[in-house]
Amino acid sequence: MKPVWKSAPVTLIVTVAFVAVFIGMLIVGADVISPSSTDVLHFGGMLDAFLEKGEWWRLFTASFVHGGIIHAAANVVSLWFLGRLFEIRYGSWNLLLVYLSGVVVAGLGSYFFNVFVVTCGASGGIMAIAGCTIPALFFDRKIRSGDRNVQIIELVFAILLNVGLGFYLTVIDNAAHLTGLFWGFLVGIIIFSQSKLSASGKLLKSTAIVVLMGLIFYGAVPRKHTYRYWYYVMFNSFIKNDVETVELLNTNSNPENPTESIAGINEASIIWNQNLKMLDLFKQAPDKLTFDIPVLRELFHLREKGLKHLKQYVITGDLAFVDSVSSTNLKIKNLPPIKYWLYFNENPKPELTGENDTIQTVSTTIWYDSLWQVTARHHAAFYRQSTIDYAGNAHGAVEDYFMNGTLQMKGFYSRGIKDGHFFYYNENGTYSSYGLYINDNPSGTWRFFDHAGLKSYDMAYTKEGPRYLDGWNKDGMQTLTSGNGYLTFYHPGYAVSDSGGVSLGMKQGLWIGYHPDKSPYYREWYENGILKTGKSRDTINAIFIYDKIYQEPRFPGGKEAWIAYIKSNLKYPENVSDSLVPPTIFYHLTVNEKGVITYAEPIRRYGFGFEKEAEKLLNDTLVLEPAMLRGQLDRGRHTLYSISAPSGIASNRLF
């Protein structure tokens, strides 16, 4: 028996080439199981757009590139057994002719029937060998009839199995397989239909095969209508323009110099207008692109719309435009995915999805009653969709909804603490208020709206305290400018609820309030924002005198008594290391008119049993002095007590 390198040198050389190319891919970092499209194309894989560009050599090189070790191993084994047997029986020249012409014609078949599919592998050539073997066996009279039939049946079974799998597994390119199979069958008929031929006759047949392959190549490869390459170039231009847009905005983003920011936005807007014009020039879209092109057009429209909103925010400083940018980005995120994604480099613009956040969270829905106390769904007035950490704190993007599905609030939390822009909405979908929270405290300028979504007033939160800036009445007329003038607030239906003067951003002089039925509620006198005296009436016309609008629920005996109560009753959680720093936990409390705590919720949870021990102090046996609102008993939700471990400092921060 001859050694393989003598009996089947072509099979050996091609097999070694398979292995060498695959090792080369691994050396440069390609994944052993599933290399990226970038790696496949870098080593010579085929993409129809690249053929239209003129890189016809990929029809040949793609056969030596494989999409992972399983793909490579399958083709190595198939070629070794099928190709080696064919070469030993019918010669190296015939194998080389069938294989090389097979990979070229199979590649053309893949190009003709597929759109924007990265392909690689020798399967087309191997199927050509299989197809050629059938007529070779049929015309080979040296093989006994029984053996011939068995071999043909086995070969046909293997072919049908391979092709059948291609109809179920999308990773298998049946277009290339079938084209290679039919081509090989045709070549086999040409080569083996006459067994006794002179050397010139064999050369003539080989020449005919090459000429036929050339005619197929000439007929399949376009020379004028290169829409796939045009679309590929256009798509990559879009991606690069998107990156350039982000860079422009980042480079020119200067809060202290809005002119620079606007210049960057204008330049980015020009880029996206160019994208849209480029897309409009694409007139020869095939049927398979009729889905992607409208999606891209909508994407460009939304990008341009978002830039306009951003520009208005820079000009006006109104956070409503930030909300509009956020809504536009959400629409972009919810667009149908692009079917043919043709940017094969690394993602140039990773999405900010919190992947760098080391805090593990899970998604959840929480139901709240009208006082924002956790309740069952059938008792709920609101519900929250958010992610929470291990202790149950909201962390990341949070959205609250009315029960009819209308958005009530959206913002960002950091482990239970409000941190970022927040937007609140009325049940009719209009704004209620919006502004910035920093470490759970409002900061900067907030804008407030009435129940119908009309502008009511702007408030600046400063180190000196909150200050009114501008205000408008129900008719949209500005009654407060730069902190001077007067304000009027309204009940639903636009009956007046409160009105009074403002000077330097603070309440000044007489303020009058009314109940929803328009009966008198209170009269208050202010000097530089400080309440001097107030008189209120309840619904039965009883009169109350006060010098403080709101008095929080108080622990009997005051701050010192509260600290003593904590030190006497609070226990450190069991099974917790002494090295763990005891947290201070702040609570939202709901206290009824009798001073009984009916609901307690920590602003931030720490876990490890701290809340469980703290809440033992806030039970229904603890009676507080009830809250007072304008001299009258008030039942509501209050931010009140802080609780820390016995060795720490405990205080009521509102005393």
PDB file of C-alpha atoms in Angstrom, residues 413-606:
ATOM      1  CA  TYR A 413     -32.155  55.088  42.553  1.00  0.00           C
ATOM      2  CA  SER A 414     -28.853  54.150  44.139  1.00  0.00           C
ATOM      3  CA  ARG A 415     -29.635  51.449  46.720  1.00  0.00           C
ATOM      4  CA  GLY A 416     -32.880  53.074  47.790  1.00  0.00           C
ATOM      5  CA  ILE A 417     -31.662  56.674  47.480  1.00  0.00           C
ATOM      6  CA  LYS A 418     -32.982  58.973  44.764  1.00  0.00           C
ATOM      7  CA  ASP A 419     -30.030  60.064  42.652  1.00  0.00           C
ATOM      8  CA  GLY A 420     -30.508  61.659  39.234  1.00  0.00           C
ATOM      9  CA  HIS A 421     -33.250  63.283  37.182  1.00  0.00           C
ATOM     10  CA  PHE A 422     -36.809  62.477  38.242  1.00  0.00           C
ATOM     11  CA  PHE A 423     -39.993  63.083  36.292  1.00  0.00           C
ATOM     12  CA  TYR A 424     -43.459  62.937  37.869  1.00  0.00           C
ATOM     13  CA  TYR A 425     -46.719  62.796  35.907  1.00  0.00           C
ATOM     14  CA  ASN A 426     -50.423  63.382  36.408  1.00  0.00           C
ATOM     15  CA  GLU A 427     -52.838  60.556  35.690  1.00  0.00           C
ATOM     16  CA  ASN A 428     -53.774  62.247  32.413  1.00  0.00           C
ATOM     17  CA  GLY A 429     -50.177  61.808  31.212  1.00  0.00           C
ATOM     18  CA  THR A 430     -49.081  65.433  31.670  1.00  0.00           C
ATOM     19  CA  TYR A 431     -46.161  66.512  33.827  1.00  0.00           C
ATOM     20  CA  SER A 432     -46.624  67.000  37.549  1.00  0.00           C
ATOM     21  CA  SER A 433     -43.023  68.021  38.308  1.00  0.00           C
ATOM     22  CA  TYR A 434     -39.451  67.292  37.350  1.00  0.00           C
ATOM     23  CA  GLY A 435     -35.972  68.030  38.597  1.00  0.00           C
ATOM     24  CA  LEU A 436     -32.782  66.593  40.033  1.00  0.00           C
ATOM     25  CA  TYR A 437     -32.199  64.558  43.191  1.00  0.00           C
ATOM     26  CA  ILE A 438     -28.742  64.286  44.731  1.00  0.00           C
ATOM     27  CA  ASN A 439     -28.414  61.840  47.614  1.00  0.00           C
ATOM     28  CA  ASP A 440     -32.198  61.802  48.115  1.00  0.00           C
ATOM     29  CA  ASN A 441     -32.455  65.593  48.303  1.00  0.00           C
ATOM     30  CA  PRO A 442     -33.921  67.840  45.579  1.00  0.00           C
ATOM     31  CA  SER A 443     -31.249  69.991  43.977  1.00  0.00           C
ATOM     32  CA  GLY A 444     -31.134  72.761  41.425  1.00  0.00           C
ATOM     33  CA  THR A 445     -34.251  74.039  39.688  1.00  0.00           C
ATOM     34  CA  TRP A 446     -37.474  72.048  39.761  1.00  0.00           C
ATOM     35  CA  ARG A 447     -40.540  72.826  37.677  1.00  0.00           C
ATOM     36  CA  PHE A 448     -44.030  72.123  38.998  1.00  0.00           C
ATOM     37  CA  PHE A 449     -47.307  71.836  37.089  1.00  0.00           C
ATOM     38  CA  ASP A 450     -50.980  71.854  38.008  1.00  0.00           C
ATOM     39  CA  HIS A 451     -53.364  68.900  37.721  1.00  0.00           C
ATOM     40  CA  ALA A 452     -53.926  69.589  34.018  1.00  0.00           C
ATOM     41  CA  GLY A 453     -50.230  69.823  33.188  1.00  0.00           C
ATOM     42  CA  LEU A 454     -50.018  73.628  32.934  1.00  0.00           C
ATOM     43  CA  LYS A 455     -46.904  75.345  34.291  1.00  0.00           C
ATOM     44  CA  SER A 456     -47.401  76.439  37.892  1.00  0.00           C
ATOM     45  CA  TYR A 457     -44.027  77.528  39.303  1.00  0.00           C
ATOM     46  CA  ASP A 458     -40.269  76.950  39.315  1.00  0.00           C
ATOM     47  CA  MET A 459     -38.438  76.297  42.563  1.00  0.00           C
ATOM     48  CA  ALA A 460     -34.676  76.503  43.175  1.00  0.00           C
ATOM     49  CA  TYR A 461     -33.247  74.292  45.921  1.00  0.00           C
ATOM     50  CA  THR A 462     -30.220  76.084  47.349  1.00  0.00           C
ATOM     51  CA  LYS A 463     -28.014  75.852  50.429  1.00  0.00           C
ATOM     52  CA  GLU A 464     -30.104  78.624  51.984  1.00  0.00           C
ATOM     53  CA  GLY A 465     -33.293  76.671  51.359  1.00  0.00           C
ATOM     54  CA  PRO A 466     -35.931  76.463  48.626  1.00  0.00           C
ATOM     55  CA  ARG A 467     -36.643  79.643  46.688  1.00  0.00           C
ATOM     56  CA  TYR A 468     -39.489  80.408  44.276  1.00  0.00           C
ATOM     57  CA  LEU A 469     -38.248  81.625  40.889  1.00  0.00           C
ATOM     58  CA  ASP A 470     -41.100  82.057  38.410  1.00  0.00           C
ATOM     59  CA  GLY A 471     -44.818  81.357  38.527  1.00  0.00           C
ATOM     60  CA  TRP A 472     -47.882  81.327  36.281  1.00  0.00           C
ATOM     61  CA  ASN A 473     -51.618  81.422  36.887  1.00  0.00           C
ATOM     62  CA  LYS A 474     -54.228  79.139  35.299  1.00  0.00           C
ATOM     63  CA  ASP A 475     -54.396  81.379  32.223  1.00  0.00           C
ATOM     64  CA  GLY A 476     -50.661  81.025  31.607  1.00  0.00           C
ATOM     65  CA  MET A 477     -49.896  84.602  32.630  1.00  0.00           C
ATOM     66  CA  GLN A 478     -46.619  84.980  34.516  1.00  0.00           C
ATOM     67  CA  THR A 479     -47.293  86.429  37.971  1.00  0.00           C
ATOM     68  CA  LEU A 480     -43.895  85.714  39.526  1.00  0.00           C
ATOM     69  CA  THR A 481     -40.625  86.722  37.873  1.00  0.00           C
ATOM     70  CA  SER A 482     -37.148  86.089  39.266  1.00  0.00           C
ATOM     71  CA  GLY A 483     -38.557  85.477  42.726  1.00  0.00           C
ATOM     72  CA  ASN A 484     -40.759  88.582  42.950  1.00  0.00           C
ATOM     73  CA  GLY A 485     -44.527  88.827  42.501  1.00  0.00           C
ATOM     74  CA  TYR A 486     -47.287  86.538  43.681  1.00  0.00           C
ATOM     75  CA  LEU A 487     -48.419  82.926  43.273  1.00  0.00           C
ATOM     76  CA  THR A 488     -51.795  81.256  42.922  1.00  0.00           C
ATOM     77  CA  PHE A 489     -52.343  77.517  43.318  1.00  0.00           C
ATOM     78  CA  TYR A 490     -55.500  75.588  42.420  1.00  0.00           C
ATOM     79  CA  HIS A 491     -57.569  72.578  43.369  1.00  0.00           C
ATOM     80  CA  PRO A 492     -58.696  70.251  40.549  1.00  0.00           C
ATOM     81  CA  GLY A 493     -61.297  72.225  38.612  1.00  0.00           C
ATOM     82  CA  TYR A 494     -59.289  75.423  39.152  1.00  0.00           C
ATOM     83  CA  ALA A 495     -60.870  76.592  42.384  1.00  0.00           C
ATOM     84  CA  VAL A 496     -58.137  78.582  44.182  1.00  0.00           C
ATOM     85  CA  SER A 497     -56.337  76.594  46.911  1.00  0.00           C
ATOM     86  CA  ASP A 498     -53.566  79.032  47.948  1.00  0.00           C
ATOM     87  CA  SER A 499     -52.422  82.512  46.985  1.00  0.00           C
ATOM     88  CA  GLY A 500     -49.991  85.075  48.314  1.00  0.00           C
ATOM     89  CA  GLY A 501     -47.006  87.320  47.726  1.00  0.00           C
ATOM     90  CA  VAL A 502     -43.374  86.364  47.119  1.00  0.00           C
ATOM     91  CA  SER A 503     -40.259  88.495  47.535  1.00  0.00           C
ATOM     92  CA  LEU A 504     -36.711  87.364  46.775  1.00  0.00           C
ATOM     93  CA  GLY A 505     -38.035  83.841  46.281  1.00  0.00           C
ATOM     94  CA  MET A 506     -39.647  83.630  49.735  1.00  0.00           C
ATOM     95  CA  LYS A 507     -43.237  83.938  50.899  1.00  0.00           C
ATOM     96  CA  GLN A 508     -43.947  87.471  51.993  1.00  0.00           C
ATOM     97  CA  GLY A 509     -46.987  89.062  53.601  1.00  0.00           C
ATOM     98  CA  LEU A 510     -50.465  87.546  53.623  1.00  0.00           C
ATOM     99  CA  TRP A 511     -51.201  84.081  52.261  1.00  0.00           C
ATOM    100  CA  ILE A 512     -54.756  82.774  52.068  1.00  0.00           C
ATOM    101  CA  GLY A 513     -55.920  79.190  51.553  1.00  0.00           C
ATOM    102  CA  TYR A 514     -59.285  77.640  50.685  1.00  0.00           C
ATOM    103  CA  HIS A 515     -60.883  74.215  50.972  1.00  0.00           C
ATOM    104  CA  PRO A 516     -61.988  72.486  47.736  1.00  0.00           C
ATOM    105  CA  ASP A 517     -65.544  73.725  48.417  1.00  0.00           C
ATOM    106  CA  LYS A 518     -64.116  77.297  48.346  1.00  0.00           C
ATOM    107  CA  SER A 519     -64.697  77.814  52.087  1.00  0.00           C
ATOM    108  CA  PRO A 520     -61.837  79.537  54.029  1.00  0.00           C
ATOM    109  CA  TYR A 521     -59.019  77.228  55.149  1.00  0.00           C
ATOM    110  CA  TYR A 522     -56.201  79.423  56.499  1.00  0.00           C
ATOM    111  CA  ARG A 523     -54.698  82.901  56.705  1.00  0.00           C
ATOM    112  CA  GLU A 524     -50.933  83.166  57.285  1.00  0.00           C
ATOM    113  CA  TRP A 525     -48.496  86.052  57.628  1.00  0.00           C
ATOM    114  CA  TYR A 526     -44.882  85.683  56.435  1.00  0.00           C
ATOM    115  CA  GLU A 527     -41.744  87.780  56.804  1.00  0.00           C
ATOM    116  CA  ASN A 528     -38.781  86.765  54.613  1.00  0.00           C
ATOM    117  CA  GLY A 529     -40.199  83.291  54.186  1.00  0.00           C
ATOM    118  CA  ILE A 530     -40.750  82.731  57.916  1.00  0.00           C
ATOM    119  CA  LEU A 531     -44.263  82.094  59.206  1.00  0.00           C
ATOM    120  CA  LYS A 532     -45.109  84.568  61.942  1.00  0.00           C
ATOM    121  CA  THR A 533     -48.674  83.573  62.672  1.00  0.00           C
ATOM    122  CA  GLY A 534     -51.366  81.389  61.178  1.00  0.00           C
ATOM    123  CA  LYS A 535     -55.049  80.673  61.684  1.00  0.00           C
ATOM    124  CA  SER A 536     -56.869  77.753  60.061  1.00  0.00           C
ATOM    125  CA  ARG A 537     -60.409  76.405  59.944  1.00  0.00           C
ATOM    126  CA  ASP A 538     -61.477  72.790  59.540  1.00  0.00           C
ATOM    127  CA  THR A 539     -64.518  71.609  57.600  1.00  0.00           C
ATOM    128  CA  ILE A 540     -66.812  72.267  60.566  1.00  0.00           C
ATOM    129  CA  ASN A 541     -65.434  75.809  60.970  1.00  0.00           C
ATOM    130  CA  ALA A 542     -63.373  75.148  64.128  1.00  0.00           C
ATOM    131  CA  ILE A 543     -60.452  77.605  64.447  1.00  0.00           C
ATOM    132  CA  PHE A 544     -56.785  76.669  65.118  1.00  0.00           C
ATOM    133  CA  ILE A 545     -53.902  79.028  65.856  1.00  0.00           C
ATOM    134  CA  TYR A 546     -50.317  77.974  65.021  1.00  0.00           C
ATOM    135  CA  ASP A 547     -46.818  79.276  64.302  1.00  0.00           C
ATOM    136  CA  LYS A 548     -45.540  76.246  62.419  1.00  0.00           C
ATOM    137  CA  ILE A 549     -47.210  74.802  59.329  1.00  0.00           C
ATOM    138  CA  TYR A 550     -46.179  71.224  59.981  1.00  0.00           C
ATOM    139  CA  GLN A 551     -45.221  69.521  63.229  1.00  0.00           C
ATOM    140  CA  GLU A 552     -43.845  66.007  62.779  1.00  0.00           C
ATOM    141  CA  PRO A 553     -44.907  63.166  65.068  1.00  0.00           C
ATOM    142  CA  ARG A 554     -42.743  63.386  68.210  1.00  0.00           C
ATOM    143  CA  PHE A 555     -41.470  60.833  70.641  1.00  0.00           C
ATOM    144  CA  PRO A 556     -42.847  61.675  74.097  1.00  0.00           C
ATOM    145  CA  GLY A 557     -40.136  63.509  76.008  1.00  0.00           C
ATOM    146  CA  GLY A 558     -38.262  64.660  72.921  1.00  0.00           C
ATOM    147  CA  LYS A 559     -34.881  63.777  71.456  1.00  0.00           C
ATOM    148  CA  GLU A 560     -33.132  62.697  74.656  1.00  0.00           C
ATOM    149  CA  ALA A 561     -35.991  60.362  75.567  1.00  0.00           C
ATOM    150  CA  TRP A 562     -35.848  58.844  72.055  1.00  0.00           C
ATOM    151  CA  ILE A 563     -32.102  58.166  72.378  1.00  0.00           C
ATOM    152  CA  ALA A 564     -32.625  56.569  75.778  1.00  0.00           C
ATOM    153  CA  TYR A 565     -35.432  54.419  74.361  1.00  0.00           C
ATOM    154  CA  ILE A 566     -33.158  53.135  71.599  1.00  0.00           C
ATOM    155  CA  LYS A 567     -30.265  52.351  73.925  1.00  0.00           C
ATOM    156  CA  SER A 568     -32.546  50.450  76.252  1.00  0.00           C
ATOM    157  CA  ASN A 569     -34.389  48.401  73.642  1.00  0.00           C
ATOM    158  CA  LEU A 570     -32.432  48.045  70.396  1.00  0.00           C
ATOM    159  CA  LYS A 571     -30.493  44.791  70.053  1.00  0.00           C
ATOM    160  CA  TYR A 572     -27.619  44.088  67.685  1.00  0.00           C
ATOM    161  CA  PRO A 573     -28.640  41.356  65.204  1.00  0.00           C
ATOM    162  CA  GLU A 574     -27.443  37.872  66.072  1.00  0.00           C
ATOM    163  CA  ASN A 575     -24.899  36.071  63.866  1.00  0.00           C
ATOM    164  CA  VAL A 576     -23.505  39.373  62.559  1.00  0.00           C
ATOM    165  CA  SER A 577     -19.800  40.130  62.865  1.00  0.00           C
ATOM    166  CA  ASP A 578     -18.898  42.842  65.361  1.00  0.00           C
ATOM    167  CA  SER A 579     -16.634  44.320  62.682  1.00  0.00           C
ATOM    168  CA  LEU A 580     -19.650  45.239  60.561  1.00  0.00           C
ATOM    169  CA  VAL A 581     -20.302  48.951  60.985  1.00  0.00           C
ATOM    170  CA  PRO A 582     -23.803  49.444  62.431  1.00  0.00           C
ATOM    171  CA  PRO A 583     -25.886  51.480  59.975  1.00  0.00           C
ATOM    172  CA  THR A 584     -28.201  54.357  60.751  1.00  0.00           C
ATOM    173  CA  ILE A 585     -31.591  53.549  59.262  1.00  0.00           C
ATOM    174  CA  PHE A 586     -34.049  56.291  58.338  1.00  0.00           C
ATOM    175  CA  TYR A 587     -37.737  55.406  58.215  1.00  0.00           C
ATOM    176  CA  HIS A 588     -40.851  56.604  56.486  1.00  0.00           C
ATOM    177  CA  LEU A 589     -43.649  56.319  59.059  1.00  0.00           C
ATOM    178  CA  THR A 590     -47.397  56.535  58.753  1.00  0.00           C
ATOM    179  CA  VAL A 591     -48.842  57.743  62.056  1.00  0.00           C
ATOM    180  CA  ASN A 592     -52.564  58.049  62.729  1.00  0.00           C
ATOM    181  CA  GLU A 593     -54.306  60.824  64.643  1.00  0.00           C
ATOM    182  CA  LYS A 594     -53.821  58.890  67.895  1.00  0.00           C
ATOM    183  CA  GLY A 595     -50.045  58.734  67.445  1.00  0.00           C
ATOM    184  CA  VAL A 596     -49.969  54.995  66.617  1.00  0.00           C
ATOM    185  CA  ILE A 597     -47.520  53.896  63.918  1.00  0.00           C
ATOM    186  CA  THR A 598     -49.540  52.039  61.290  1.00  0.00           C
ATOM    187  CA  TYR A 599     -46.748  51.580  58.740  1.00  0.00           C
ATOM    188  CA  ALA A 600     -42.950  51.785  58.779  1.00  0.00           C
ATOM    189  CA  GLU A 601     -40.643  51.521  55.782  1.00  0.00           C
ATOM    190  CA  PRO A 602     -36.862  52.096  55.741  1.00  0.00           C
ATOM    191  CA  ILE A 603     -35.593  54.533  53.139  1.00  0.00           C
ATOM    192  CA  ARG A 604     -32.562  52.286  52.592  1.00  0.00           C
ATOM    193  CA  ARG A 605     -32.322  48.661  53.661  1.00  0.00           C
ATOM    194  CA  TYR A 606     -29.040  47.157  54.845  1.00  0.00           C
TER     195      TYR A 606
END
